[in-house]
């Protein structure tokens, strides 16, 4: 990409789009929470939003992966390919952003479960942030931490694809990620049990690569074409939703997880970033996206406290969930401020 093209692409993401993207991160996190918290709050989500309770974990994770790939391509494509950012400067700030809260969430579970019940292999791999998809495919005690093991691997893969592109004049960047999307689908389907070839690796590669391809497409094609595709996708999503309500999601689509990721998540991202309604609302709600990583990592530790407390959670479940959510936002806000200050004083 030439410098002029880069400057033109940099104008694609307006502040309103960043606000909407940030809000989408919060939506993805909320879907994951709905998936995880149903038992604690007396089945309130399976009663009122059964589809999102059953498939929200899929949908939330895949939106996160797609948005991660989207942001990675938009923010680092030019910098890495034109060698303006070393591997250390690329990866270290991301670790500094993620790892403190990641460590805190795992440390909590170690403290409450006691060392006697700890599996040492699981503990070491979890704290090393390589528990899932690297040499094994273990769920950490804080189950959502598996996502961050995969995202770390994807960051490293992304850097080295850009490194290869920087060494040649042939455009291999996008073709490689298209291939990786198919590789990811194969790993997702085959359910292998080999290092770097697990199901979670496949999920990550597939949806992260989709996010990168999506960013390229939205930056390099006319806005009218992108908007037309977004509304066509929204129509397809409406028909799909109608069929799922009338019949059953598994009957309609077979692999609902794959449909959630490839179709629903992609359509939501394309459409949401190409609308312009109520920009003031998303400006206000963007803050929740800024703390979405903290919410993702800390919602299960807080849920553990609520679940094992003597609180009458079966009574007025909706009110208790609102209280849970307010406490979670407060804790995550404090953690976010502390990690921002930590990054401000980092030594590179």
Coordinates of C-alpha atoms in Angstrom, one line a residue:
X1 CA 0.0 0.0 0.0
X2 CA 1.4 3.4 -1.0
X3 CA 1.4 6.3 1.5
X4 CA -1.4 8.1 -0.3
X5 CA -3.6 5.1 -0.2
X6 CA -2.8 4.7 3.5
X7 CA -3.9 8.3 4.2
X8 CA -7.1 7.7 2.3
X9 CA -7.8 4.5 4.2
X10 CA -7.1 6.3 7.6
X11 CA -10.1 8.5 6.9
X12 CA -12.5 5.6 6.7
X13 CA -12.9 5.1 10.5
X14 CA -14.6 8.2 11.7
X15 CA -15.0 8.8 15.5
X16 CA -18.6 7.7 15.2
X17 CA -17.4 4.4 13.6
X18 CA -14.9 3.9 16.5
X19 CA -17.7 4.5 19.0
X20 CA -19.9 1.9 17.2
X21 CA -17.1 -0.6 17.1
X22 CA -16.5 0.0 20.8
X23 CA -20.1 -0.6 21.6
X24 CA -20.0 -3.8 19.5
X25 CA -17.2 -5.0 21.8
X26 CA -19.6 -4.4 24.8
X27 CA -22.4 -6.3 23.0
X28 CA -20.1 -9.2 22.4
X29 CA -19.1 -9.2 26.1
X30 CA -22.7 -9.0 27.1
X31 CA -23.6 -12.0 25.0
X32 CA -20.8 -14.0 26.7
X33 CA -22.2 -13.0 30.1
X34 CA -25.7 -14.1 29.2
X35 CA -24.2 -17.5 28.2
X36 CA -22.4 -17.9 31.5
X37 CA -24.6 -16.3 34.2
X38 CA -27.9 -18.1 33.6
X39 CA -27.6 -20.6 36.5
X40 CA -26.6 -17.9 39.0
X41 CA -29.6 -15.7 38.3
X42 CA -32.3 -18.4 38.3
X43 CA -32.5 -19.1 34.5
X44 CA -33.6 -15.5 33.7
X45 CA -31.8 -15.5 30.4
X46 CA -32.9 -18.9 29.1
X47 CA -36.5 -17.9 30.0
X48 CA -36.6 -14.5 28.2
X49 CA -33.8 -14.6 25.6
X50 CA -33.2 -18.4 25.0
X51 CA -31.4 -18.0 21.7
X52 CA -28.8 -15.6 23.1
X53 CA -28.4 -17.7 26.3
X54 CA -27.8 -20.8 24.3
X55 CA -25.6 -19.3 21.5
X56 CA -24.4 -16.1 23.0
X57 CA -21.1 -17.6 23.9
X58 CA -20.4 -18.4 20.3
X59 CA -21.7 -15.1 19.0
X60 CA -19.8 -13.0 21.5
X61 CA -16.4 -14.8 21.0
X62 CA -16.7 -14.7 17.2
X63 CA -17.6 -11.0 17.2
X64 CA -14.5 -10.4 19.4
X65 CA -12.3 -12.3 17.0
X66 CA -13.7 -10.5 14.0
X67 CA -13.3 -7.1 15.6
X68 CA -9.7 -8.0 16.7
X69 CA -8.8 -8.9 13.2
X70 CA -10.6 -5.8 11.9
X71 CA -8.7 -3.4 14.3
X72 CA -5.4 -5.2 13.7
X73 CA -5.6 -4.7 10.0
X74 CA -6.7 -1.1 10.2
X75 CA -4.2 -0.1 12.9
X76 CA -1.1 -2.0 12.0
X77 CA -1.2 -3.1 8.4
X78 CA 0.8 -0.1 7.1
X79 CA 3.0 0.3 10.2
X80 CA 4.2 -3.3 10.2
X81 CA 4.6 -3.8 6.5
X82 CA 6.7 -0.6 6.2
X83 CA 8.8 -1.7 9.2
X84 CA 7.8 1.2 11.4
X85 CA 7.1 -1.1 14.4
X86 CA 9.3 -3.8 15.8
X87 CA 8.0 -7.1 17.2
X88 CA 8.7 -5.8 20.7
X89 CA 6.9 -2.5 20.2
X90 CA 4.0 -4.3 18.5
X91 CA 3.5 -7.0 21.1
X92 CA 4.6 -5.6 24.4
X93 CA 1.9 -2.9 24.8
X94 CA -0.7 -5.5 24.1
X95 CA 0.6 -7.8 26.8
X96 CA 0.8 -4.8 29.2
X97 CA -2.8 -4.1 28.4
X98 CA -4.1 -7.6 28.8
X99 CA -1.9 -9.4 31.2
X100 CA -2.5 -7.5 34.5
X101 CA -6.2 -8.2 34.5
X102 CA -5.7 -11.6 33.0
X103 CA -3.3 -12.5 35.9
X104 CA -5.7 -11.0 38.5
X105 CA -8.7 -13.1 37.2
X106 CA -6.7 -16.3 37.4
X107 CA -5.1 -15.5 40.7
X108 CA -8.6 -15.0 42.2
X109 CA -9.6 -18.6 41.3
X110 CA -6.4 -20.0 42.7
X111 CA -7.0 -18.2 46.0
X112 CA -10.6 -19.4 46.3
X113 CA -10.1 -23.0 45.2
X114 CA -6.9 -23.5 47.2
X115 CA -3.6 -24.9 46.1
X116 CA -4.5 -28.5 47.0
X117 CA -7.0 -28.6 44.2
X118 CA -4.8 -27.0 41.6
X119 CA -3.5 -28.9 38.6
X120 CA 0.1 -27.7 38.2
X121 CA 0.3 -28.2 34.4
X122 CA -3.0 -26.3 34.0
X123 CA -1.8 -23.6 36.4
X124 CA 1.6 -23.0 34.6
X125 CA 0.1 -23.0 31.1
X126 CA -2.7 -20.7 32.2
X127 CA -0.5 -18.1 33.8
X128 CA 1.9 -18.3 30.9
X129 CA -1.1 -17.4 28.7
X130 CA -0.7 -20.5 26.5
X131 CA -3.2 -22.9 28.1
X132 CA -5.5 -23.1 25.0
X133 CA -4.3 -23.9 21.5
X134 CA -0.6 -23.9 22.0
X135 CA 0.8 -27.2 23.5
X136 CA -2.5 -28.2 24.9
X137 CA -6.1 -27.1 24.8
X138 CA -7.0 -26.7 28.5
X139 CA -9.7 -24.4 29.8
X140 CA -8.2 -22.2 32.6
X141 CA -10.1 -22.0 35.9
X142 CA -11.4 -18.6 34.6
X143 CA -12.8 -20.3 31.5
X144 CA -13.0 -17.2 29.3
X145 CA -9.2 -16.8 29.6
X146 CA -8.9 -19.3 26.7
X147 CA -9.8 -16.6 24.3
X148 CA -6.7 -14.5 25.3
X149 CA -4.4 -17.4 24.8
X150 CA -5.7 -17.7 21.2
X151 CA -5.6 -14.0 20.6
X152 CA -1.9 -13.8 21.7
X153 CA -1.1 -16.6 19.1
X154 CA -3.1 -14.7 16.5
X155 CA -1.2 -11.5 17.2
X156 CA 2.1 -13.3 16.6
X157 CA 0.9 -14.9 13.4
X158 CA -0.3 -11.5 12.2
X159 CA 3.1 -9.9 12.9
X160 CA 5.0 -12.6 10.9
X161 CA 2.6 -12.4 7.9
X162 CA 3.3 -8.6 7.8
X163 CA 7.0 -9.3 8.2
X164 CA 6.8 -11.6 5.1
X165 CA 4.9 -9.0 3.1
X166 CA 7.5 -6.4 4.0
X167 CA 10.1 -8.6 2.3
X168 CA 8.4 -8.8 -1.1
X169 CA 6.7 -6.6 -3.6
X170 CA 4.1 -9.4 -4.4
X171 CA 0.8 -8.9 -2.6
X172 CA 0.7 -11.9 -0.3
X173 CA -0.9 -10.3 2.7
X174 CA -4.6 -10.7 1.8
X175 CA -4.2 -14.1 0.0
X176 CA -2.5 -15.5 3.1
X177 CA -5.4 -14.5 5.4
X178 CA -7.9 -15.8 2.9
X179 CA -6.0 -19.2 3.1
X180 CA -5.8 -19.0 6.9
X181 CA -9.6 -18.5 7.0
X182 CA -10.0 -21.8 5.1
X183 CA -7.3 -23.4 7.3
X184 CA -9.2 -22.2 10.4
X185 CA -12.5 -23.7 9.1
X186 CA -10.7 -27.0 8.5
X187 CA -9.3 -27.1 12.0
X188 CA -12.7 -26.1 13.4
X189 CA -14.4 -28.9 11.5
X190 CA -11.8 -31.7 12.0
X191 CA -11.5 -31.2 15.8
X192 CA -7.9 -32.3 15.9
X193 CA -5.9 -32.7 19.1
X194 CA -2.4 -31.5 18.1
X195 CA -0.5 -28.4 19.3
X196 CA -1.5 -25.3 17.3
X197 CA -4.2 -27.4 15.5
X198 CA -7.0 -27.5 18.1
X199 CA -10.6 -26.4 17.6
X200 CA -9.9 -23.1 19.3
X201 CA -7.1 -22.4 17.0
X202 CA -9.4 -23.0 14.1
X203 CA -12.1 -20.7 15.6
X204 CA -9.5 -18.0 16.1
X205 CA -7.9 -18.2 12.6
X206 CA -11.2 -18.3 10.9
X207 CA -12.9 -15.3 12.5
X208 CA -9.7 -13.2 13.0
X209 CA -8.9 -13.7 9.3
X210 CA -12.5 -12.7 8.4
X211 CA -12.0 -9.5 10.4
X212 CA -8.9 -8.7 8.4
X213 CA -10.6 -9.4 5.1
X214 CA -13.6 -7.3 6.2
X215 CA -11.4 -4.4 7.1
X216 CA -9.7 -4.5 3.7
X217 CA -13.0 -4.7 1.9
X218 CA -14.6 -1.9 3.8
X219 CA -11.6 0.4 3.3
X220 CA -11.0 -0.2 -0.4
X221 CA -14.5 -0.4 -1.9
X222 CA -17.0 2.5 -2.4
X223 CA -19.2 3.3 0.5
X224 CA -22.4 2.7 -1.6
X225 CA -21.4 -0.9 -2.3
X226 CA -20.5 -1.6 1.3
X227 CA -23.8 -0.1 2.5
X228 CA -25.8 -2.1 -0.1
X229 CA -24.1 -5.3 1.0
X230 CA -24.8 -4.5 4.7
X231 CA -28.5 -4.0 4.1
X232 CA -28.7 -7.2 2.0
X233 CA -27.0 -9.0 4.8
X234 CA -29.5 -7.5 7.3
X235 CA -32.4 -8.8 5.1
X236 CA -30.8 -12.3 5.0
X237 CA -30.3 -12.1 8.8
X238 CA -34.0 -11.2 9.2
X239 CA -35.1 -14.2 7.2
X240 CA -32.8 -16.5 9.1
X241 CA -34.1 -15.2 12.4
X242 CA -37.7 -15.7 11.3
X243 CA -37.0 -19.3 10.3
X244 CA -35.2 -20.0 13.6
X245 CA -38.2 -18.7 15.6
X246 CA -40.7 -20.6 13.4
X247 CA -38.7 -23.9 13.4
X248 CA -35.5 -24.3 15.4
X249 CA -32.0 -22.8 14.9
X250 CA -30.3 -26.2 14.7
X251 CA -32.9 -27.5 12.2
X252 CA -32.4 -24.4 10.0
X253 CA -28.6 -24.1 10.0
X254 CA -27.1 -27.3 11.4
X255 CA -23.9 -25.8 12.8
X256 CA -25.3 -22.9 14.7
X257 CA -21.9 -21.9 16.1
X258 CA -20.5 -21.5 12.6
X259 CA -23.6 -19.6 11.4
X260 CA -23.3 -17.3 14.4
X261 CA -19.7 -16.6 13.5
X262 CA -19.6 -16.4 9.7
X263 CA -23.0 -15.0 8.9
X264 CA -24.5 -13.2 11.9
X265 CA -21.3 -11.7 13.4
X266 CA -20.0 -10.5 10.0
X267 CA -23.4 -9.0 9.0
X268 CA -23.7 -7.2 12.3
X269 CA -20.2 -5.7 12.0
X270 CA -20.7 -4.6 8.4
X271 CA -24.2 -3.1 9.0
X272 CA -23.4 -1.5 12.3
X273 CA -20.3 0.3 11.0
X274 CA -22.2 1.6 7.9
X275 CA -25.2 3.2 9.6
X276 CA -25.4 6.7 11.0
X277 CA -28.4 6.7 13.3
X278 CA -28.1 8.1 16.8
X279 CA -24.4 8.9 16.9
X280 CA -24.8 10.7 20.3
X281 CA -26.1 7.4 21.8
X282 CA -23.0 5.4 20.8
X283 CA -20.7 8.2 21.9
X284 CA -22.2 7.7 25.4
X285 CA -22.2 3.9 25.3
X286 CA -18.6 3.6 23.8
X287 CA -17.2 3.7 27.4
X288 CA -18.6 0.2 28.0
X289 CA -16.6 -1.0 25.0
X290 CA -13.4 0.4 26.5
X291 CA -13.8 -1.8 29.6
X292 CA -15.1 -4.8 27.6
X293 CA -11.8 -6.7 28.1
X294 CA -12.0 -6.2 31.8
X295 CA -15.6 -7.2 31.9
X296 CA -14.9 -10.4 29.9
X297 CA -12.1 -11.5 32.2
X298 CA -13.7 -10.5 35.5
X299 CA -17.4 -11.4 35.1
X300 CA -16.8 -15.0 36.1
X301 CA -14.8 -14.3 39.2
X302 CA -17.6 -11.9 40.4
X303 CA -20.1 -14.5 39.4
X304 CA -18.3 -17.1 41.5
X305 CA -18.8 -14.8 44.5
X306 CA -22.5 -14.3 43.8
X307 CA -23.1 -18.0 43.1
X308 CA -21.4 -19.1 46.3
X309 CA -23.0 -16.4 48.5
X310 CA -26.0 -16.7 50.7
X311 CA -27.9 -14.0 48.8
X312 CA -31.5 -14.9 47.8
X313 CA -30.7 -14.8 44.1
X314 CA -33.7 -16.8 43.2
X315 CA -35.9 -13.9 44.3
X316 CA -36.0 -10.8 42.1
X317 CA -33.4 -12.2 39.8
X318 CA -33.5 -9.2 37.4
X319 CA -32.8 -6.8 40.3
X320 CA -29.9 -8.9 41.5
X321 CA -28.4 -9.0 38.0
X322 CA -28.6 -5.2 37.7
X323 CA -26.7 -5.0 41.1
X324 CA -24.2 -7.6 39.8
X325 CA -23.7 -5.6 36.6
X326 CA -23.2 -2.3 38.4
X327 CA -20.6 -3.8 40.7
X328 CA -18.9 -5.4 37.7
X329 CA -18.7 -2.1 35.9
X330 CA -17.3 -0.4 38.9
X331 CA -14.6 -3.0 39.4
X332 CA -13.7 -3.0 35.7
X333 CA -13.5 0.8 35.6
X334 CA -11.0 0.8 38.4
X335 CA -8.9 -2.0 36.7
X336 CA -9.1 -0.1 33.4
X337 CA -7.8 3.1 34.9
X338 CA -5.0 1.3 36.7
X339 CA -3.9 -0.5 33.5
X340 CA -4.0 2.7 31.5
X341 CA -1.7 4.3 34.1
X342 CA 0.6 1.3 33.9
X343 CA 0.9 1.5 30.2
X344 CA 1.5 5.3 30.5
X345 CA 4.7 4.5 32.5
X346 CA 5.9 1.5 30.6
X347 CA 9.5 1.3 29.6
X348 CA 10.1 0.2 26.0

